[in-house]
Amino acid sequence: MAHVMRQWFGAHRQPLFSTAYFLLLVITFVALRDVALLGLMVFGFVFVTALTAPSAAPVEAPAHVRRFVLRTLAWGVLLAGLVAALNYVVNPYGTFAHRYLEPITLDARREKLALYSQYETAPDAIVFGSSRSFTAAPADIEALTGLRAFNASVDSAAPRDFVAFLNFMQERGHFPQVIIIGLTTEQVTAPFPDRADDAFSRYLDDSGRRLDDLRQYAELLTIDQTEASLRSLELKLEADRPAPYYRFEADGLGTFKQAISLEAAVDNYLDWWGDLYNERTHLNEPELAYLREVLDRAQAHGARVIIYIPPFHPTMEAHFQQQNYPRLLDETRHTLEALQEEYGFALYDFTDLDSFGGTEFMFHDGVHSTRQLGRLMLERMLSDLRPDA
Amino acid sequence: MLFNSYRFLLVFLPLVLAAFWLLRANTLARRVALLVACFIFYGAASLNYLALLLAAITYLAARYLIAGSQPRRRIGLVLGLSSLLVLIFFKHAGLLESSLNGLGTRVGLAAVVPGLDMALPLGISFYTFNLISYTLDVYRDRIPPAHAPLTFFSYVSFFPTITSGPLIQYGPYREQYDSAIGQERPQSDQIELGLFGLIMGLAKKLIVADYLAAAIDPLLADYGQLNFWSAWLAVLGYTYQLYFDFSGYTDMAIGIGHLFGFRLPQNFNAPYTAQNITEFWQRWHITLSTWFRAYLFFPLSRALLKRYPRLGPDRVRALSLVLTMTLIGWWHGASWVFLAWGAYHGVLLALHAQVRMYRWPLGPAWLGRAATFFAVVMGWVLFRSDSVAMARSIYAALFGFHGFDWSVLGVPPLHWETVVFVGILFVLTNLPRDTWTLRPRAGWAFTAGMALLLIISLLMLGDPKAFLYFQF
């Protein structure tokens, strides 16, 4: 018996060893989810297997070489295809329009493009702004004015994002009748990071567009996206996906998760944004040029523009008073007033909560207003656009 | 252009390979295509750097002077070695600037020499070494001067080796070049070894070296916080990072060479299995050690023996070893830590030479291997340190002067995975052979492993990091 087993094992040693090792790889990877460690173990397997290979005379064995090259390349194509297919189907960052699984990290720019593409009809009114304008509800705009609206505001926005979205709309033959811009001092103060990679950059110029089209497919073969896909699948299997801090409705309205008290949420923002206005020192001229471009194009299309400056939570406002914020806010106001004289748009300053009936409780955190506060501001801004006005 | 970039792997290399093999019927076109590819590769780093190839033109002028009377030969030699001045200037311009400005400040002047601390041009060390070896070999009548400018310029700028070697002398290169240019189709073993080297090199760099860098760089950046365990993990991690980074580059360079029909010399041969320090230097950065031995150590030893015969061959050898290794250290960078690292190895080599001379017993092989590894790792502390203070602090932690609290393991940035990672590398680097001695199999499991390595490496290409030796 032992002899038979020895003989059998001798004949099947290599496949057995390989199978066992690959099983070990899978177990290790599932347990640790560390791609580099998986890679090292595969490296070890290849190294040790090659170490024990009988030295051949490969020059005389082209068949061996052909097998090696063709099999390696065939496996490579197969594996690359599998990884790309996994990332495409799971779509962890919402890069593609389909949503078989919910993206694990919401990319507001991609999401807004996708939502707009799926929107039933072209909106009459569009909201531009940062996450501080997420809660300007299109439904409220429609109720107040009868105009169908879409909220195109995105996180960490700058006026270049407004131009990009206008380009995106115009590519579809749309241009809104009303443009509502929630303009903050953060948007027009330097420096802004280079965001050549974001989903809007392709709508700023043609080179970016072509690059982005290619990039979204090239990124199917990146470690970042593969790990995110695996994480997404894991969350799906565990049915334990944490809710994102905000999500978007079909009309672009942002709704925030309120998992902690307002006081704690404000404290968090005090930590995150603590020195923001110590670091910001001046207005960003290129961004102001983008704002001017929006105004020029609105004027050319006969669209009405409404610009408003949204408020901070009073605690946040008080915190920033010690920094460059008051000066930069003044400079922003003066710039907007100068532009108002030139272009004749409506300008509203909501930085003083009391002036329009807002309260410190109408916030999700230190910077993001609730829909209720958003509605108060919309009511002020859109009063003369009411159907009965 | 980095080997570990999409641009190189998916665009440059396939195009150049296709051009090289498609032009097999026309050797002149093939030579031109290879040279153009070398210039594009080099120029892609920065067009300014291309101007440095003018040093090669200086050398070409020297070619005509060398083959003449003794005074002409001397002039040719001086001209040929002038590229060394360019290397020294770039390597030490920063030091010169700070020294002169420091001096200026002492006498009450503002910046005397502003803006000399410029980036080191890509591959300047390696092509300067090639120029020097060529000059000296021609001067000593070991090889005839190059007649074909295409051959010479492709030697100086050969893209697989220009950035970090392996160093190859002009004689062997020309043989390889003539053979490769004359080949109608690639030899089957070269296709196999080329693909194998390329994938293994990529994996070494992207999977091992870059992973280790991400794990240990934060530890070493905050070296004052290291204790016994974290210091050992960081230093061992760096020991393997350096080896896998540099040997990964070399595997790729040699693999690419194979794909063009070249057989380039090896640079590593399982260095961490060395049983003594002499053997280590026969296994580590082999072509650089060989270069310094041929063009510095032997001439220096001969000159010292001739000038100071009373010293005797033992002392001369020891002195030459220390001087040569210190110069190697100085070549790595103008800092005290590099000088100390070079001198440290010089002293170790000199001591080992004495031990061999008198056949002192060294104990069992495993002890020799462990002691050599320990000595090398201690040297890498100097090599990795930015200052003497940093090296001192790491040494103190390594020897337990900063505590033994093992609970730091597993706490970010010190993950248990890194410990496992370093453990696996310890085993792998103690295997008796290096990548280039391996023979790939053609079975399904092996080729699946190779493909998996390739795919994981490609996945990690998103943010390519330069090879460590590019800085030298």
Coordinates of N, CA and C in Angstrom, one line a residue, chain B residues 97-167:
Chain B
E97 N 28.5 74.0 -3.6 CA 27.7 75.3 -3.4 C 27.6 75.6 -1.9
S98 N 27.2 74.5 -1.1 CA 27.0 74.8 0.3 C 28.3 75.2 1.0
S99 N 29.4 74.5 0.6 CA 30.7 74.8 1.2 C 31.1 76.2 0.9
L100 N 31.1 76.6 -0.4 CA 31.5 77.9 -0.8 C 30.6 79.0 -0.1
N101 N 29.3 78.7 -0.1 CA 28.4 79.7 0.4 C 28.6 79.8 2.0
G102 N 28.9 78.6 2.6 CA 29.2 78.6 4.0 C 30.4 79.5 4.3
L103 N 31.5 79.3 3.4 CA 32.7 80.1 3.6 C 32.4 81.6 3.4
G104 N 31.6 81.8 2.4 CA 31.2 83.2 2.1 C 30.5 83.9 3.3
T105 N 29.6 83.1 3.9 CA 28.8 83.7 5.0 C 29.8 84.0 6.2
R106 N 30.8 83.2 6.3 CA 31.7 83.4 7.4 C 32.5 84.7 7.3
V107 N 32.8 85.1 6.0 CA 33.5 86.3 5.8 C 32.5 87.5 5.4
G108 N 31.3 87.2 5.7 CA 30.3 88.3 5.6 C 29.7 88.5 4.2
L109 N 29.8 87.5 3.3 CA 29.3 87.7 1.9 C 28.0 86.9 1.8
A110 N 27.2 87.3 0.9 CA 25.9 86.6 0.6 C 26.3 85.3 -0.2
A111 N 25.3 84.7 -0.9 CA 25.5 83.5 -1.6 C 26.6 83.7 -2.7
V112 N 27.7 83.0 -2.6 CA 28.8 83.2 -3.5 C 28.5 82.4 -4.8
V113 N 28.0 81.2 -4.6 CA 27.7 80.3 -5.8 C 26.3 79.9 -5.7
P114 N 25.4 80.6 -6.3 CA 24.0 80.2 -6.2 C 23.5 79.1 -7.2
G115 N 22.6 78.3 -6.8 CA 21.9 77.4 -7.7 C 22.7 76.3 -8.3
L116 N 23.7 75.8 -7.6 CA 24.5 74.7 -8.2 C 23.9 73.3 -7.9
D117 N 23.0 73.3 -6.9 CA 22.5 72.0 -6.4 C 21.4 71.5 -7.3
M118 N 21.8 71.0 -8.5 CA 20.9 70.6 -9.5 C 20.7 69.1 -9.5
A119 N 19.6 68.7 -10.2 CA 19.3 67.3 -10.3 C 20.3 66.5 -11.0
L120 N 20.6 65.3 -10.5 CA 21.6 64.5 -11.2 C 21.1 64.0 -12.5
P121 N 21.8 64.2 -13.6 CA 21.2 63.7 -14.9 C 21.1 62.2 -14.9
L122 N 20.1 61.7 -15.5 CA 19.8 60.3 -15.6 C 21.0 59.5 -16.1
G123 N 21.4 58.5 -15.3 CA 22.4 57.6 -15.8 C 23.8 58.1 -16.0
I124 N 24.1 59.3 -15.4 CA 25.4 60.0 -15.7 C 26.5 59.1 -15.2
S125 N 26.3 58.5 -14.0 CA 27.4 57.6 -13.4 C 27.7 56.5 -14.4
F126 N 26.7 55.8 -14.8 CA 26.9 54.6 -15.6 C 27.5 54.9 -17.0
Y127 N 27.1 55.9 -17.6 CA 27.7 56.2 -18.9 C 29.1 56.8 -18.8
T128 N 29.3 57.5 -17.7 CA 30.7 58.0 -17.4 C 31.6 56.8 -17.2
F129 N 31.2 55.8 -16.4 CA 32.0 54.6 -16.2 C 32.3 53.9 -17.5
N130 N 31.3 53.9 -18.4 CA 31.5 53.3 -19.7 C 32.6 54.0 -20.5
L131 N 32.5 55.4 -20.5 CA 33.4 56.2 -21.2 C 34.8 56.0 -20.7
I132 N 34.9 56.0 -19.3 CA 36.3 55.8 -18.7 C 36.9 54.5 -19.1
S133 N 36.1 53.4 -18.9 CA 36.6 52.1 -19.2 C 37.0 52.0 -20.7
Y134 N 36.2 52.6 -21.5 CA 36.6 52.6 -23.0 C 37.9 53.3 -23.2
T135 N 38.0 54.5 -22.6 CA 39.2 55.3 -22.8 C 40.5 54.6 -22.3
L136 N 40.4 54.0 -21.1 CA 41.5 53.3 -20.5 C 41.8 52.0 -21.3
D137 N 40.8 51.3 -21.8 CA 41.1 50.1 -22.5 C 41.7 50.4 -23.9
V138 N 41.3 51.5 -24.5 CA 42.0 51.9 -25.8 C 43.4 52.4 -25.5
Y139 N 43.5 53.2 -24.4 CA 44.9 53.7 -24.1 C 45.9 52.6 -23.8
R140 N 45.3 51.5 -23.1 CA 46.2 50.4 -22.8 C 46.3 49.4 -24.0
D141 N 45.8 49.7 -25.1 CA 45.8 48.9 -26.3 C 45.1 47.5 -26.1
R142 N 44.1 47.5 -25.1 CA 43.3 46.3 -25.0 C 42.3 46.1 -26.0
I143 N 41.8 47.2 -26.5 CA 40.8 47.2 -27.6 C 41.2 48.3 -28.6
P144 N 40.8 48.1 -29.9 CA 41.0 49.2 -30.8 C 40.0 50.2 -30.7
P145 N 40.2 51.5 -31.0 CA 39.2 52.5 -30.9 C 38.0 52.2 -31.8
A146 N 36.9 52.6 -31.4 CA 35.7 52.4 -32.2 C 35.7 53.1 -33.5
H147 N 35.4 52.4 -34.6 CA 35.4 53.0 -35.9 C 34.0 53.5 -36.3
A148 N 33.0 52.7 -35.9 CA 31.7 53.1 -36.3 C 31.0 53.9 -35.2
P149 N 30.7 55.2 -35.5 CA 30.1 56.0 -34.5 C 28.8 55.4 -34.0
L150 N 28.0 54.7 -34.9 CA 26.7 54.1 -34.4 C 26.9 53.1 -33.3
T151 N 28.0 52.3 -33.5 CA 28.3 51.3 -32.5 C 28.7 52.0 -31.1
F152 N 29.5 53.0 -31.3 CA 30.0 53.7 -30.1 C 28.9 54.4 -29.3
F153 N 28.1 55.1 -30.1 CA 27.0 55.9 -29.4 C 26.0 55.0 -28.8
S154 N 25.7 53.9 -29.5 CA 24.7 53.0 -28.9 C 25.3 52.3 -27.7
Y155 N 26.6 52.1 -27.6 CA 27.3 51.6 -26.4 C 27.1 52.6 -25.2
V156 N 27.3 53.9 -25.5 CA 27.3 54.9 -24.5 C 25.8 55.0 -24.0
S157 N 24.9 54.9 -24.9 CA 23.5 55.3 -24.5 C 22.5 54.1 -24.6
F158 N 23.1 52.9 -24.5 CA 22.2 51.7 -24.6 C 21.1 51.7 -23.6
F159 N 19.9 51.8 -24.0 CA 18.8 52.1 -23.1 C 18.6 51.1 -22.0
P160 N 18.8 49.8 -22.2 CA 18.5 48.9 -21.1 C 19.5 49.1 -19.9
T161 N 20.7 49.6 -20.2 CA 21.7 49.7 -19.1 C 22.0 51.1 -18.7
I162 N 21.6 52.1 -19.5 CA 22.2 53.4 -19.2 C 21.8 54.0 -17.9
T163 N 20.7 53.6 -17.3 CA 20.3 54.3 -16.1 C 21.0 53.7 -14.8
S164 N 21.1 52.4 -14.8 CA 21.8 51.8 -13.6 C 22.6 50.5 -13.9
G165 N 23.1 50.4 -15.1 CA 23.9 49.2 -15.4 C 23.0 48.1 -15.8
P166 N 23.5 46.8 -15.9 CA 24.9 46.5 -15.5 C 25.9 47.1 -16.4
L167 N 27.1 47.4 -15.8 CA 28.2 47.9 -16.6 C 28.7 46.9 -17.5

